[in-house]
Short mmCIF file of C-alpha atoms in Angstrom, two decimals:
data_model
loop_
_atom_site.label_atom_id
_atom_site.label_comp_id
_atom_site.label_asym_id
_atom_site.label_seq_id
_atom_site.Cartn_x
_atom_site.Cartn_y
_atom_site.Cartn_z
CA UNK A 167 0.00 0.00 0.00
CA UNK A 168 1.55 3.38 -0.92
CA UNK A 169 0.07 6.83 0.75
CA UNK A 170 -1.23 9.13 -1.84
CA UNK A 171 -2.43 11.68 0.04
CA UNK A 172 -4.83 12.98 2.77
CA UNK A 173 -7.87 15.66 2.26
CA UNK A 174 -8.73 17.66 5.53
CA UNK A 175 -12.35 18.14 5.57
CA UNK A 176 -13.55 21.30 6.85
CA UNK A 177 -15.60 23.36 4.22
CA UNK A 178 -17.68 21.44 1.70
CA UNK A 179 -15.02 22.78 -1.01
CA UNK A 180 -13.01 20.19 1.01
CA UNK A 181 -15.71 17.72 -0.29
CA UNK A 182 -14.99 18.70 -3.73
CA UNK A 183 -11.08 18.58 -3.36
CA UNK A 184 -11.29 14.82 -1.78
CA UNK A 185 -13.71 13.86 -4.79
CA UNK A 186 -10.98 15.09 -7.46
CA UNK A 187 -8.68 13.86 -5.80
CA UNK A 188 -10.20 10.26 -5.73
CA UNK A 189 -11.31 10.14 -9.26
CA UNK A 190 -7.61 11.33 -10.50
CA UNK A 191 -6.15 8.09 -8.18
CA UNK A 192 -8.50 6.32 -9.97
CA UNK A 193 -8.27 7.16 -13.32
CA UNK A 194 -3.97 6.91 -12.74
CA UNK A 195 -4.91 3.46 -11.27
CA UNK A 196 -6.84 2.41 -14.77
CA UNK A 197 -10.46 2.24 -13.23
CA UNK A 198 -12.79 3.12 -15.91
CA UNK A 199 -15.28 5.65 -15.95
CA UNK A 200 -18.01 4.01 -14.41
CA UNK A 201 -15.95 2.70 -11.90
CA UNK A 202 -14.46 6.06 -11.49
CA UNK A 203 -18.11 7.64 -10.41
CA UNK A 204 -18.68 4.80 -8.03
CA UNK A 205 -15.23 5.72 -6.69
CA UNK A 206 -16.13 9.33 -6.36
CA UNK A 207 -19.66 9.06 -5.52
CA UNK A 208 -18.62 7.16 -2.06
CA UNK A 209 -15.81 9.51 -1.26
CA UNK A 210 -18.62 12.36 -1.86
CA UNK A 211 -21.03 10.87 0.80
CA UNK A 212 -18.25 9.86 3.36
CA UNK A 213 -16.68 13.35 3.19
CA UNK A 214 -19.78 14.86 3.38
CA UNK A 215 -20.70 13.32 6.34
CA UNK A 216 -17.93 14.26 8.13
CA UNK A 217 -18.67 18.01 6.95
CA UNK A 218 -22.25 17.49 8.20
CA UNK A 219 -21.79 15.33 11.73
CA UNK A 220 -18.70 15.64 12.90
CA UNK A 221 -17.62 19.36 11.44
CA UNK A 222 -14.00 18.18 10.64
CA UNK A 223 -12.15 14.78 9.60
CA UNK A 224 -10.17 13.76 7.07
CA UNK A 225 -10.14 11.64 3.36
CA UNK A 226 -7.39 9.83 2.89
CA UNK A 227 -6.71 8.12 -0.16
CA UNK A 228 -4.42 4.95 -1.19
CA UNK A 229 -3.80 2.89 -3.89
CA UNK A 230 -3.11 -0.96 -3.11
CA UNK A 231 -0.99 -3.54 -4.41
CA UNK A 232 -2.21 -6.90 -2.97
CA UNK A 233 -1.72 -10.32 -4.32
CA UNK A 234 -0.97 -9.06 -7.82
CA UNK A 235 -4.34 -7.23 -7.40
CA UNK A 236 -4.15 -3.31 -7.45
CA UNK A 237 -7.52 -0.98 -5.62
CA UNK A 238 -7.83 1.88 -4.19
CA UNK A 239 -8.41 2.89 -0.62
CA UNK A 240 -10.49 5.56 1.13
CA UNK A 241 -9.98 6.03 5.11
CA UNK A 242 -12.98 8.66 6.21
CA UNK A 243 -11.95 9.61 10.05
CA UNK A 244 -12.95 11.78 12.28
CA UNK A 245 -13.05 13.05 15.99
CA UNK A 246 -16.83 13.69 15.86
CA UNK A 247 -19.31 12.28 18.58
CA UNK A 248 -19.56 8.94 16.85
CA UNK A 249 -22.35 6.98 15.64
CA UNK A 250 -24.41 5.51 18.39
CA UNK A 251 -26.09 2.92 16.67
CA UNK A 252 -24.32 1.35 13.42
CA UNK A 253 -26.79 -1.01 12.44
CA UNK A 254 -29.48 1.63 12.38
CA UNK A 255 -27.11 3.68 9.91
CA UNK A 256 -26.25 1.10 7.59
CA UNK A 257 -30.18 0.47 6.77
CA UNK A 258 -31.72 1.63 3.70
CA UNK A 259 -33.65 4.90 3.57
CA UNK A 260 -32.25 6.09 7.57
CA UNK A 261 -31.47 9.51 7.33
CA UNK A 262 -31.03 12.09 10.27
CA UNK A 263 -30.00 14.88 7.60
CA UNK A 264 -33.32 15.36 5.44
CA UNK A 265 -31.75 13.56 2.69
CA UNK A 266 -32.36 10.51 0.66
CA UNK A 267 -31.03 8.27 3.09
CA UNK A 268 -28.47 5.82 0.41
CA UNK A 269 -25.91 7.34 2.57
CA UNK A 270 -23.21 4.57 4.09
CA UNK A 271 -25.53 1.53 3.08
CA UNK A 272 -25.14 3.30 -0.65
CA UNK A 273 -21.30 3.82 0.06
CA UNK A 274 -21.23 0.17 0.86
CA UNK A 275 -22.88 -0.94 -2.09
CA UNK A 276 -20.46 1.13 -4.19
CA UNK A 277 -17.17 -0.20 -3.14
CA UNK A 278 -15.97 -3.77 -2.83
CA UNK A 279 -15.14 -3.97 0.92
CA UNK A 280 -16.45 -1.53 4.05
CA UNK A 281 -15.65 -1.67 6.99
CA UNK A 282 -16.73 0.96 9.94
CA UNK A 283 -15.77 1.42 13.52
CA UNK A 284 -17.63 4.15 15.88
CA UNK A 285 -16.91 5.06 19.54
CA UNK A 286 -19.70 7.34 20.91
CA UNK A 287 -17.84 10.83 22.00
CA UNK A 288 -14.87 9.68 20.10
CA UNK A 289 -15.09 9.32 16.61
CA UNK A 290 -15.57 7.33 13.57
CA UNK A 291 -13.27 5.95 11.07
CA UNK A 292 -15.18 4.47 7.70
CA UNK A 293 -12.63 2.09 5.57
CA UNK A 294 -13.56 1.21 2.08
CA UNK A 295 -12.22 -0.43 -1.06
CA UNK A 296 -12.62 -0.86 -4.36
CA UNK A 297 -10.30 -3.46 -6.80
CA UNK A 298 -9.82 -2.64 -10.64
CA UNK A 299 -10.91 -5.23 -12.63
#
């Protein structure tokens, strides 16, 4: 796994910058386009979650190298109050913003592997994956 580089989130141009910034990994990485709007969709929901419920995080972004496989990484952290109930979260149509509610179950659906851990007044950190094909 090789670093490629971190996005703070803090304004929702942050969102923007982490999105670019994924689909330019991607596209270096040879995912193709519809692969590439998966990729940036996710990053777009995870980032602007941490703009909307915990105020600041970060993206970070890696590409992977992993028995002769290559994919992409996206670590969403932040210090936020944490989610209090994950398995409410991750079902279709919850929503505590007003919105549409495909948030993380949508991000998981997206991506090939997701993984999430949450500690209430501490923070969340969201891992997810997607291979190239």
């Amino acid at each position: 796994m090789e670093n490629e580089s971190c996005v703070k989130i803090i304004t929702e141009w942050d969102i923007v910058a982490a999105r670019q910034l994924g689909r330019n990994v991607a596209k270096e990485l040879g995912f193709g386009s519809v692969d590439q709007a998966r990729i940036t969709t996710a990053i777009s929901e995870l980032a602007r979650n941490i703009y909307l419920y915990a105020g600041t995080g970060e993206i970070e972004i890696d590409r992977m190298y992993e028995l002769g496989r290559c994919g992409l990484k996206v670590i969403a952290s932040d210090k936020g109050p944490g989610i209090h109930d994950i398995r409410k979260v991750m079902e279709d149509g919850f929503t505590t913003s007003g919105g549409l509610g495909a948030g993380l179950p949508g991000v998981k659906r997206l991506m090939d592997e997701f993984s999430i851990t949450s500690t209430v007044g501490e923070g969340t950190s969201i891992q997810v994956v997607k291979w190239l094909r």
